[in-house]
Coordinates of C-alpha atoms in Angstrom, one line a residue:
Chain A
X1 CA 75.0 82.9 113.8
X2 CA 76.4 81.8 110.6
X3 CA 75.8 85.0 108.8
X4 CA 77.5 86.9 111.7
X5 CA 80.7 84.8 111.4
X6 CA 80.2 85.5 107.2
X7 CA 79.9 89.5 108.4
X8 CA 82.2 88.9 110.6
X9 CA 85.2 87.6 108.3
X10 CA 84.4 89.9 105.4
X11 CA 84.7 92.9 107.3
X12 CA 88.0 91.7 109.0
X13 CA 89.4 90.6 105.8
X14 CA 88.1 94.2 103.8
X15 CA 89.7 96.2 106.5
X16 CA 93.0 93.6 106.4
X17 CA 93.5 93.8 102.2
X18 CA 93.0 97.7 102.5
X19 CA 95.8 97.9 104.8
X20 CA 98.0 95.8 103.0
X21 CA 96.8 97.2 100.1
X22 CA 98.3 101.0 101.6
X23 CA 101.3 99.7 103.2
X24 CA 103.0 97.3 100.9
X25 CA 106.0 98.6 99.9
X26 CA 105.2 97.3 95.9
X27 CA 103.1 99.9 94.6
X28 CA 101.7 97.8 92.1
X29 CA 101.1 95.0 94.8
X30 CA 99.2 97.8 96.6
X31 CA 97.2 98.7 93.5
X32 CA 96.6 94.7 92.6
X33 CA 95.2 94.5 96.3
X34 CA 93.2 97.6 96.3
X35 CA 91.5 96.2 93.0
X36 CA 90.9 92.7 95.6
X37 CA 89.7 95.2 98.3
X38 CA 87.1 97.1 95.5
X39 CA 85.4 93.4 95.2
X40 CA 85.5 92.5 99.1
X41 CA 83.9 96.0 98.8
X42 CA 81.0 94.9 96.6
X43 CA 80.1 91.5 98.9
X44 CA 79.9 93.7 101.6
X45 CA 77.4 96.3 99.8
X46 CA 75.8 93.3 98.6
X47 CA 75.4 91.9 102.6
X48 CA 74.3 95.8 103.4
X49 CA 71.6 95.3 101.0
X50 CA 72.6 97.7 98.7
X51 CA 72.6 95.8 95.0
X52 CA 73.0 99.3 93.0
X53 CA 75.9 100.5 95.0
X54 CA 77.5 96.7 94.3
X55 CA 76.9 97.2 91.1
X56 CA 78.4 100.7 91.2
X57 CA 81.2 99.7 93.4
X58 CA 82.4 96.7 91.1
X59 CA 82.3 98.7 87.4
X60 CA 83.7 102.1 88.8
X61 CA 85.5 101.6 92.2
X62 CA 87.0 98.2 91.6
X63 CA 87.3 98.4 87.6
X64 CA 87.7 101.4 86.5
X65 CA 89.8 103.1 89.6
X66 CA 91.7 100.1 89.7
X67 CA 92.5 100.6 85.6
X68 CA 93.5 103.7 86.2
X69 CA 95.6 103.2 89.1
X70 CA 97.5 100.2 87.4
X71 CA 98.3 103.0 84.5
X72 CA 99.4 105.0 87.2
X73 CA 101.5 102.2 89.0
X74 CA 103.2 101.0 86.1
X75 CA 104.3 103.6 83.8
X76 CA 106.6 105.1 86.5
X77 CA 108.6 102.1 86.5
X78 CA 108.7 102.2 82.8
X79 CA 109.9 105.8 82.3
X80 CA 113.5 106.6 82.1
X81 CA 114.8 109.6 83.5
X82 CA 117.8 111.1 82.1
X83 CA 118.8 108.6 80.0
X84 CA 119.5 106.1 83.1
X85 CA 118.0 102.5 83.0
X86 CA 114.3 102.4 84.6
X87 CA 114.7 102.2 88.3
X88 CA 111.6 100.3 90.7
X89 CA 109.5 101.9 92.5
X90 CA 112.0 103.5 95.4
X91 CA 109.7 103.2 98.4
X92 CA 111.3 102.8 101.4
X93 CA 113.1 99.0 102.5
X94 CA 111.7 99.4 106.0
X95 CA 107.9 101.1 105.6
X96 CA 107.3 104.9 105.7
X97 CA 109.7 106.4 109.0
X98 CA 107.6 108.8 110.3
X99 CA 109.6 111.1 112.3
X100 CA 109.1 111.0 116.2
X101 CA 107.9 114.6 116.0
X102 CA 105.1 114.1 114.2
X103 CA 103.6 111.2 114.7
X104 CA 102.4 112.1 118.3
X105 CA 100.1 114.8 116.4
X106 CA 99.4 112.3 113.3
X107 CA 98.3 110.0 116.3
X108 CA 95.9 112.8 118.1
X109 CA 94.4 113.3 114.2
X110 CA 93.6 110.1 113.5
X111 CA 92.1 109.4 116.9
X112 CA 89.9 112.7 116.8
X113 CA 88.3 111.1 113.7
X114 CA 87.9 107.8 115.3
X115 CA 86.0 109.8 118.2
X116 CA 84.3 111.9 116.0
X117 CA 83.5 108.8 114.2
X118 CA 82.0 106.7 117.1
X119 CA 79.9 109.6 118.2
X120 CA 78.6 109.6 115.4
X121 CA 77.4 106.0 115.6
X122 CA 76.2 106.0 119.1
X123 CA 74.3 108.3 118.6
X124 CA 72.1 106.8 115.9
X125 CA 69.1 105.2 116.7
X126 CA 67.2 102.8 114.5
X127 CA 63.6 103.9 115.5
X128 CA 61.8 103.9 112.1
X129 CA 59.8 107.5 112.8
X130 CA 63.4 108.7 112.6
X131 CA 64.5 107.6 108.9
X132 CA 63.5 108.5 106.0
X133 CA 62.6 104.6 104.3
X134 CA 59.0 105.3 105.5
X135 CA 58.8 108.9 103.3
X136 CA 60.6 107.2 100.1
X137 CA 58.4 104.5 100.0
X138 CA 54.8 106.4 100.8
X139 CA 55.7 108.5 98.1
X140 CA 57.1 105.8 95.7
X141 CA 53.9 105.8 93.6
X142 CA 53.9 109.8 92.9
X143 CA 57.4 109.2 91.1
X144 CA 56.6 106.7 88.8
X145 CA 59.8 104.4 89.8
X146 CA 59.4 101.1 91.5
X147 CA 62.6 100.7 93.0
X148 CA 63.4 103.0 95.5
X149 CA 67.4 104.3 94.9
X150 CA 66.6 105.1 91.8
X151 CA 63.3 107.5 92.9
X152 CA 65.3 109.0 94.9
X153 CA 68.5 109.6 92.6
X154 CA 66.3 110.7 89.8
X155 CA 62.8 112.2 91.3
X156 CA 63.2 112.9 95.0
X157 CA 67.0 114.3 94.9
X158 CA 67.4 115.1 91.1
X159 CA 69.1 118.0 92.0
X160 CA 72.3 116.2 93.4
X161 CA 72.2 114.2 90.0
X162 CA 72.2 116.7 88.5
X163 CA 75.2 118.5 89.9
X164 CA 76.9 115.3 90.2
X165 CA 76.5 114.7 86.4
X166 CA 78.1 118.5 86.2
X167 CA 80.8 117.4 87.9
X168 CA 81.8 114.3 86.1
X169 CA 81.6 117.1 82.8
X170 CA 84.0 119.3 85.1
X171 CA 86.6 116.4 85.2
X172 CA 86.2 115.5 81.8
X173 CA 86.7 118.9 80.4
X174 CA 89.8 119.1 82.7
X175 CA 91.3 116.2 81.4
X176 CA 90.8 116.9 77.9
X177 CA 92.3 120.6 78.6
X178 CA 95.0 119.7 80.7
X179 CA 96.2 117.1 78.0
X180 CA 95.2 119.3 74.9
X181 CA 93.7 116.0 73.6
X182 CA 91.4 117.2 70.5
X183 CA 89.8 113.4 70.7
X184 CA 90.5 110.1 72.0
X185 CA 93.2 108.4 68.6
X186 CA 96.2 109.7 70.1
X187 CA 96.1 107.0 72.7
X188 CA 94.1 104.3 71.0
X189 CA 97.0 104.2 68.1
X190 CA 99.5 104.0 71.1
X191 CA 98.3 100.6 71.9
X192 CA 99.6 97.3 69.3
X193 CA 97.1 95.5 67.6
X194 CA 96.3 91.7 68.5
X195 CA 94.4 89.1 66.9
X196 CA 93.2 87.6 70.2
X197 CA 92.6 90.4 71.7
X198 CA 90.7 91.6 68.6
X199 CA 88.5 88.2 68.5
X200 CA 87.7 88.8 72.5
X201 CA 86.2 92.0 71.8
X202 CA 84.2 91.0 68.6
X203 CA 82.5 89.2 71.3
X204 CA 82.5 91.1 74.1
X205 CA 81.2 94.5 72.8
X206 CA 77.7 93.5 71.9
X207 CA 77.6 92.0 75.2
X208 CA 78.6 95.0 77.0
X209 CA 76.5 97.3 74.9
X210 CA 73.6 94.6 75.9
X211 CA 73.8 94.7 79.4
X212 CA 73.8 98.5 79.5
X213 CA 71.1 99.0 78.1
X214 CA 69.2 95.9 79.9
X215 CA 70.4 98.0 83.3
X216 CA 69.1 100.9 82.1
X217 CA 65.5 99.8 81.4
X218 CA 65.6 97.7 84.4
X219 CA 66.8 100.1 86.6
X220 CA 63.0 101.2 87.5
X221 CA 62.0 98.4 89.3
X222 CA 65.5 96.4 89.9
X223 CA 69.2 97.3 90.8
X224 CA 69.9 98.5 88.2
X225 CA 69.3 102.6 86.1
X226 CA 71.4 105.2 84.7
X227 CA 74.9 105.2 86.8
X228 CA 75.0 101.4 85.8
X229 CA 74.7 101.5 82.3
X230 CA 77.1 104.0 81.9
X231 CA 79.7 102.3 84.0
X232 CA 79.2 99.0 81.7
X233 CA 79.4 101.7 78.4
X234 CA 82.6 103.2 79.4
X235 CA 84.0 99.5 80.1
X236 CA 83.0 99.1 76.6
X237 CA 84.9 102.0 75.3
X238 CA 88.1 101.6 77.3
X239 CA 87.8 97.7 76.0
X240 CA 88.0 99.7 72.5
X241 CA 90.7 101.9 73.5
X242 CA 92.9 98.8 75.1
X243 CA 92.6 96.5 72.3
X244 CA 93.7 99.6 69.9
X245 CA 90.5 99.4 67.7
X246 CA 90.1 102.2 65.0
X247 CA 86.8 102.9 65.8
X248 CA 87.5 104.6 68.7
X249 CA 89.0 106.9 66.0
X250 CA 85.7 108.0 65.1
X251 CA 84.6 109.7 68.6
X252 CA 86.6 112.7 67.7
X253 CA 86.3 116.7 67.7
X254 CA 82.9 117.7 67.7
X255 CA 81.7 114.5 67.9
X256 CA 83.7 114.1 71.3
X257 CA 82.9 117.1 73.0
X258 CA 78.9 116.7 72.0
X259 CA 79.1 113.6 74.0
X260 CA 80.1 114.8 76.6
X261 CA 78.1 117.7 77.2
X262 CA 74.9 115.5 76.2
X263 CA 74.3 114.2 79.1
X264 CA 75.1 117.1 81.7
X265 CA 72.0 119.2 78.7
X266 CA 69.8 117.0 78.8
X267 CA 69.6 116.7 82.6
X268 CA 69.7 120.2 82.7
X269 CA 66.9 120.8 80.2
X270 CA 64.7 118.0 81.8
X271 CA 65.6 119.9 84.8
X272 CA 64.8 123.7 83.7
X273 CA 62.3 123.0 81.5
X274 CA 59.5 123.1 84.1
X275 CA 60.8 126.9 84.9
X276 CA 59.6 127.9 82.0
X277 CA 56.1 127.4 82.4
X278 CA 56.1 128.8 85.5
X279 CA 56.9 125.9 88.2
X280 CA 60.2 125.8 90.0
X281 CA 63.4 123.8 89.0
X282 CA 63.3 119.9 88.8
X283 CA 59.3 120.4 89.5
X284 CA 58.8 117.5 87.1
X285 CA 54.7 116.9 85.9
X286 CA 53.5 113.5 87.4
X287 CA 51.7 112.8 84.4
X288 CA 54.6 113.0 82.3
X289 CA 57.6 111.7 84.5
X290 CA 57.6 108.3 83.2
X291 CA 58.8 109.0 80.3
X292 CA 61.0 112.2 80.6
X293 CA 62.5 109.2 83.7
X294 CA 63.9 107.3 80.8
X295 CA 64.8 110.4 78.8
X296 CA 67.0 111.4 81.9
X297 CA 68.3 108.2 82.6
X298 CA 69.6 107.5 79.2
X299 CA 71.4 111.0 79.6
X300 CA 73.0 110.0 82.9
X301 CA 74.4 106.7 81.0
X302 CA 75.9 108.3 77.9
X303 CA 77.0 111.0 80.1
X304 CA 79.1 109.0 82.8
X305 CA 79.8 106.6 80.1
X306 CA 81.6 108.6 77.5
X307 CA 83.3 110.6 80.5
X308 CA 84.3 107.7 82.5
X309 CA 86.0 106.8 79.5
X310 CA 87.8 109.8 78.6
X311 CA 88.8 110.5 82.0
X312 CA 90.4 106.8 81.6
X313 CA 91.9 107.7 78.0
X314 CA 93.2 110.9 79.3
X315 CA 95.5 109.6 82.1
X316 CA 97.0 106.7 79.6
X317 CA 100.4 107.2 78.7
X318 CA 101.1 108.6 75.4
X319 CA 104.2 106.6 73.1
X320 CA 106.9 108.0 74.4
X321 CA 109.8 108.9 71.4
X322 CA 110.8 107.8 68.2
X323 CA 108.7 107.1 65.0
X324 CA 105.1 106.2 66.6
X325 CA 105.0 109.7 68.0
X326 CA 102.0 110.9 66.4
X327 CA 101.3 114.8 65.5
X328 CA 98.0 115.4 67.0
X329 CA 99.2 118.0 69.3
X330 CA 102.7 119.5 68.4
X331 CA 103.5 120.7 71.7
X332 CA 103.3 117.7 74.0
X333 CA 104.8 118.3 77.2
X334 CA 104.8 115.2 78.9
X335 CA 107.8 113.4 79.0
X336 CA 110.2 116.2 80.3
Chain B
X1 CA 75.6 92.3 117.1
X2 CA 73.9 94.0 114.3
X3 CA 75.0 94.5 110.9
X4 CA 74.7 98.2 111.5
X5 CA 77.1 97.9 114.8
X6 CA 79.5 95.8 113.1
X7 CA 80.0 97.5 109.8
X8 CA 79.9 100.7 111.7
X9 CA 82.8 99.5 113.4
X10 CA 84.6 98.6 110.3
X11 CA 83.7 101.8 108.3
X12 CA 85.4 103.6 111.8
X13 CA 88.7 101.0 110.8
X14 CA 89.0 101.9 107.4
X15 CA 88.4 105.3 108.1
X16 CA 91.3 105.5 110.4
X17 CA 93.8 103.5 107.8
X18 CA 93.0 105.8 104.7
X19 CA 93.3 108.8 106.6
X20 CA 96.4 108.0 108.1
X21 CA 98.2 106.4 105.0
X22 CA 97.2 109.7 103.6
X23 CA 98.7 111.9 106.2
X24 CA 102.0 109.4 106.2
X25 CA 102.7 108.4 103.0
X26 CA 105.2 110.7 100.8
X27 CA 104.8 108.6 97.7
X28 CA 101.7 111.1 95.5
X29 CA 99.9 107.9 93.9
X30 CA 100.1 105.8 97.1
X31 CA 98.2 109.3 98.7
X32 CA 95.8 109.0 95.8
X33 CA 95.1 105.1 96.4
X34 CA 94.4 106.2 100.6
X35 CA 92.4 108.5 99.4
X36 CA 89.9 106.1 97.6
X37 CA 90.5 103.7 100.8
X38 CA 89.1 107.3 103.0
X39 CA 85.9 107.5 101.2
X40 CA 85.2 104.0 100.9
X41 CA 85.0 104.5 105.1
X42 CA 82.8 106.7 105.0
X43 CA 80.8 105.1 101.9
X44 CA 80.6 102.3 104.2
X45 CA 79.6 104.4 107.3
X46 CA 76.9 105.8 105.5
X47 CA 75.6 102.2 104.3
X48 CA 75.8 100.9 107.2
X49 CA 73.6 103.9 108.6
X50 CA 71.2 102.7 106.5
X51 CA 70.4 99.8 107.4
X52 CA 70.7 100.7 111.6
X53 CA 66.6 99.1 111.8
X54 CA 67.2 95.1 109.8
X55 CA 63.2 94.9 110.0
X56 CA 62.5 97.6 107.4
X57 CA 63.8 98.1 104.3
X58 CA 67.2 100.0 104.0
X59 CA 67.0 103.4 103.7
X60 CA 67.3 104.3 100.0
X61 CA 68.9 108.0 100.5
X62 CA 72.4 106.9 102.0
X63 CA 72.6 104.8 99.3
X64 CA 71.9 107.4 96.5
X65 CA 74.3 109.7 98.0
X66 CA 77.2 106.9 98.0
X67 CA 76.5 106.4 94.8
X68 CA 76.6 109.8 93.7
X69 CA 80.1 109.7 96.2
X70 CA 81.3 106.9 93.8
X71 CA 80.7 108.6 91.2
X72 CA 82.2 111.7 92.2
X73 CA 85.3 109.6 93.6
X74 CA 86.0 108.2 90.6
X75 CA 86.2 111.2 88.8
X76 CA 88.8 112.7 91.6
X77 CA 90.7 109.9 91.6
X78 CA 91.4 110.4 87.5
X79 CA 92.3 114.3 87.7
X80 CA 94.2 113.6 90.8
X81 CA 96.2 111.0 88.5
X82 CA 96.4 113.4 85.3
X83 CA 97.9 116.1 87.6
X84 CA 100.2 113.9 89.4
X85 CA 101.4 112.8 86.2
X86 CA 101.7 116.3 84.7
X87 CA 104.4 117.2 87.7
X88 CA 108.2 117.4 87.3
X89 CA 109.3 114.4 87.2
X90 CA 110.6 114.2 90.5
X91 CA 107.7 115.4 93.1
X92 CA 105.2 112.9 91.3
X93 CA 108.0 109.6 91.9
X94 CA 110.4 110.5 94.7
X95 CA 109.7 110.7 98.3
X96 CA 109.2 113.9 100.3
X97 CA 112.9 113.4 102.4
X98 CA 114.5 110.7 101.0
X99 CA 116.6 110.2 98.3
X100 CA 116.8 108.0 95.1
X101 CA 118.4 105.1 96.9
X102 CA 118.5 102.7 93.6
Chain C
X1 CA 67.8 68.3 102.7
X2 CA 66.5 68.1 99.5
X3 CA 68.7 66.3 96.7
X4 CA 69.3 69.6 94.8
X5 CA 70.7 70.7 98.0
X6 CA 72.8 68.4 98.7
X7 CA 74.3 68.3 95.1
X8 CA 74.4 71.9 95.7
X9 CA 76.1 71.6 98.6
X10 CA 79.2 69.4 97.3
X11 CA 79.3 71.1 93.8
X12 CA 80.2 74.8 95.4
X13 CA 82.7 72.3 98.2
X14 CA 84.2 70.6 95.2
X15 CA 84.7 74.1 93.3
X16 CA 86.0 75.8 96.2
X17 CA 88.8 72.8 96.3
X18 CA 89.6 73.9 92.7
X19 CA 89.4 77.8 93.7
X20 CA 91.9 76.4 96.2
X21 CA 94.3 74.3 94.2
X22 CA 94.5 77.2 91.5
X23 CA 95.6 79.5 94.3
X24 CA 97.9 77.5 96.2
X25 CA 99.7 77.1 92.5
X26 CA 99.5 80.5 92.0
X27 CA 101.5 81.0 95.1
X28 CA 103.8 78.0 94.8
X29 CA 104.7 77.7 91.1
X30 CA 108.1 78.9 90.1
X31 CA 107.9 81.0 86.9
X32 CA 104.8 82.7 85.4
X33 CA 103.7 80.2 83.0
X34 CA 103.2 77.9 85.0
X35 CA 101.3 79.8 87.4
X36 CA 99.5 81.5 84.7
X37 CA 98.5 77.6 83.5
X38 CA 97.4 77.1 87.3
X39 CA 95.2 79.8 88.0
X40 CA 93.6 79.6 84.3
X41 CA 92.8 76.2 84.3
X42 CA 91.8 75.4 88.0
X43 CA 89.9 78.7 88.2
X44 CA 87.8 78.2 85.6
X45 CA 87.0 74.9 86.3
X46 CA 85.9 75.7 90.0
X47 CA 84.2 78.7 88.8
X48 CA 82.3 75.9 86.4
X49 CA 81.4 73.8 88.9
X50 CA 80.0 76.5 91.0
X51 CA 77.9 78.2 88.3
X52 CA 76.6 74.5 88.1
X53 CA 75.6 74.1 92.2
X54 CA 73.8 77.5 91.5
X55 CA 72.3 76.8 88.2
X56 CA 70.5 73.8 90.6
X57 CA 69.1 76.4 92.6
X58 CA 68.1 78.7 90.2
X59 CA 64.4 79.8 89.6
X60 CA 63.6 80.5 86.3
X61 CA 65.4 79.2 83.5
X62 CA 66.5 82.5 82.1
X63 CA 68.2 83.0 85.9
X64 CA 70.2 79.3 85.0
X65 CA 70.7 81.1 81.5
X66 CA 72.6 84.2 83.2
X67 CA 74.6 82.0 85.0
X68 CA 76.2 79.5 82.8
X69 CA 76.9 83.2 80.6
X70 CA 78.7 84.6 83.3
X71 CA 80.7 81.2 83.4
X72 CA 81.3 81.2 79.4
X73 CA 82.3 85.1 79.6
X74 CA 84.9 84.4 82.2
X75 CA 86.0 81.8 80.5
X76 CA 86.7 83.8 77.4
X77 CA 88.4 86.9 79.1
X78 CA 90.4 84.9 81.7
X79 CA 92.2 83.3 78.1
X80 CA 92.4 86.4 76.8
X81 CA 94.2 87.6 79.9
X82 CA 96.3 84.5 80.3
X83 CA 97.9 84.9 76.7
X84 CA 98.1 88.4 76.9
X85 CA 100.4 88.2 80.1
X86 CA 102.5 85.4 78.5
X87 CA 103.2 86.8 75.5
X88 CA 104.2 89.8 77.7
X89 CA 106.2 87.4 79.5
X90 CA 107.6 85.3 76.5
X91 CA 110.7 87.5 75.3
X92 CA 114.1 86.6 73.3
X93 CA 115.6 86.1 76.6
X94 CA 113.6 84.1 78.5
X95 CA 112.2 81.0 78.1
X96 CA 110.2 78.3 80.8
X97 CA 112.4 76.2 82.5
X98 CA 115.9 78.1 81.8
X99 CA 115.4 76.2 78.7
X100 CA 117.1 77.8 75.7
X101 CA 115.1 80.2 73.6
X102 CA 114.9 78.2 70.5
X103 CA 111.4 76.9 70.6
X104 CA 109.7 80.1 70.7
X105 CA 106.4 80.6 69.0
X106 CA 106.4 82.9 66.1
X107 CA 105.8 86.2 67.1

């Protein structure tokens, strides 16, 4: 009864912030309360029973989305245009008008998805002959991985991870080529330098680099693995980035693009290698998955870290004029 | 009511809010913010799938796909933002119809 | 009930009173410091005194361990934050209180 009323309450209140979070006319309000909602999120993964997706959810849908949104939110309001005084966010007084022409059809949309949507449910029954728990876990020992979301994002549907690793190298290599960034300094020296700020991350970066790599190796028998640890890694390096630190400096060029590519090669060697001796793709040897499973999972980590961070360094504004314009690419289009 | 039924519900909800703030909303970041609020719907509809029997375990494939959805998500959401940011100055800040009231 | 329970029990009730507090100052306070000193202070200390109810119901000592370090990292970002957002806040022309901007710490 009382964890009905706590299921209860937490969905209400998730499906309230969101809406808020959408519809307040504050832009950065709505981003502050879609950061809230990313959390309420989280508990409610955590009620589901999913602790990796929590994890997941807090670092990279809460965090990280929420980072770059607030980048996104704020630097509007900061930019002049044409020499005018910065002017607030200029969303409508009343809330969006929808003209009366439309909205009967944005009304038959949204309701076809809510139909769509409830058929869906109904029409799922929980009979366990019909799910799949029963195949994950009868074949938990052939994959060498005790816990069971991570068997199945590694060993049993390695070839989604791997194109999903592909397509966090995608976005990263559009970033980087959409803002002709040669490596991450431009923006790192566009941040001031603080003392406190400084001191905080003394302390925090071991941490950080710590509990990566503790959710890596745990990730095998606990929530916990490779997605994980790279969310808490690029935390790491956009903690770097924020507090303007020179190291950051250092990932540059070669070194940058290496990086990034590391992970997406590795999976994709781990994943072709078998090919060559005459099995198919992803065909991994029991005998030997163990240890190629922590090879892999350490790819997926410094993959999705490094990129998550340079997705995250790519959308940050540059300085805008005057002497701490920096030379690192002449022809900077982006304040018009 | 099971958690399944009752987070199914909600996933339906959120669903419904993020895809019609998406279809509303001039503004190109607020449409990037419904977005996220769109697949965390169906992130949740999928979780909640996976736990439609509470005597067995939850089903670990829904939640390697949301995760890989997360994942994927994420890295939308930042290009999305890039690009946005990349437009003249006035598609990326002004609404669709309406003018610069301030 | 045991007593570990029970002390429990009013250790996460006293620390959602300060979760409370913090936020109804938050909401109330007129000017950012103040709020800033509100939700820093009475935060924390409710997020203290609920790391301790836990810590009492926690297994092994290296759980209790994990606990009282998520309370100490908190502690140390949500300062961080707080004079982050003040010195933000803190310019030539402004000042707490409408007072006048004499008694500004050096920059």
């Amino acid at each position: 009864m009382i964890s009905l009323a706590l299921d209860l309450s937490l969905a209400a209140l998730t499906l309230w912030v969101a809406w808020r979070a959408l519809s307040h006319r504050d832009l950065f309000v709505g981003v502050v309360l879609y950061i809230i909602f990313g959390l309420l999120l989280s508990l409610v993964w955590v009620r589901l029973g999913a602790g990796d997706i929590a994890l997941a959810e807090a670092a990279i849908g809460a965090g990280l989305t929420g980072a770059l949104l607030l980048d996104a939110a704020s630097r509007r309001s900061r930019r002049p245009r044409d020499g005018a005084t910065a002017k607030p966010d200029p969303a409508p007084r009343r809330g969006v008008r929808v003209p009366l022409s439309q909205s009967a059809g944005i009304a038959l949309l949204v309701s076809t998805l809510a139909g769509i949507l409830t058929l869906v449910v109904s029409g799922i029954d929980g009979s366990p002959a019909r799910g799949l728990t029963r195949d994950v876990t009868d074949r938990l020992a052939e994959s060498g991985i005790v816990q069971p979301v991570t068997a199945v994002l590694v060993i049993f549907r390695g070839y989604d991870t791997l194109l999903e690793v592909g397509v966090l190298f995608l976005a990263a290599l559009g970033m980087l080529a959409s803002r002709r960034m040669r490596d991450l300094s431009p923006v790192a020296r566009a941040t001031k330098e603080d003392p406190v700020l400084d001191g905080l991350v003394r302390v925090l970066l071991p941490a950080l680099v710590l509990t990566s790599a503790h959710l890596l190796l745990v990730g095998t028998h606990r929530p916990g693995g490779g997605f994980q640890a790279g969310a808490i890694l690029a935390a790491a390096l956009v903690l770097l980035l924020l507090a303007g630190h020179r190291s950051v400096s250092a990932i540059q060029g070669a070194w940058l693009r290496f990086a990034l590519l590391s992970g997406f090669l590795t999976f994709l060697a781990v994943a072709a290698g078998p090919m060559l001796t005459g099995d198919r793709l992803l065909e991994l040897p029991v005998v030997l998955s163990s240890r190629f499973i922590l090879v892999v999972e350490a790819a997926i980590a410094l993959a999705t870290g490094v990129t998550l961070a340079s997705l995250f360094a790519g959308a940050r504004p540059l300085p805008s004029s005057g002497p701490g314009r920096n030379n690192a690419f002449p022809a900077a289009t982006d304040e018009p | 009511m099971s958690q399944f039924l009752l987070y199914s519900l909600a996933s339906i909800g959120l669903t419904c809010i993020g895809s019609y703030h998406l279809i509303v909303q001039p503004h190109l970041v607020r449409k990037v913010l419904a977005l996220n609020v769109t697949s965390s719907g169906i992130f949740l509809l999928l979780v909640a799938v996976a736990r439609r029997n509470e005597h067995e375990f939850p089903d670990p494939v829904p939640h390697a796909v949301v995760l890989t959805g997360i994942v994927v998500a994420v890295s939308v959401t930042a290009l999305a933002l890039g690009i946005v940011r990349r437009m003249p100055s006035g598609s990326a800040d002004e609404p669709v119809d309406e003018e610069e009231t301030e | 009930m045991t007593l570990p329970d029970l002390a429990t029990g009013s250790l996460l009730a006293v620390g959602g009173v300060f979760f409370l507090g913090g936020t109804v100052g938050l909401l109330r306070f007129p000017d950012a410091h103040s709020r800033l000193h509100a939700v820093t202070k009475a935060d924390n200390l409710g997020l203290g005194l609920v790391v301790g109810g836990l810590i009492l119901q926690a297994d092994t000592p290296s759980l209790a361990a994990k606990l009282l370090l998520i309370w100490i990292l908190v502690l140390l970002a949500s300062g961080t934050s707080a004079y982050l957002i003040a010195s933000e806040v803190l310019s030539p022309h402004d000042a707490p209180d409408g007072r006048s901007g004499d008694d500004q710490p050096g920059a």
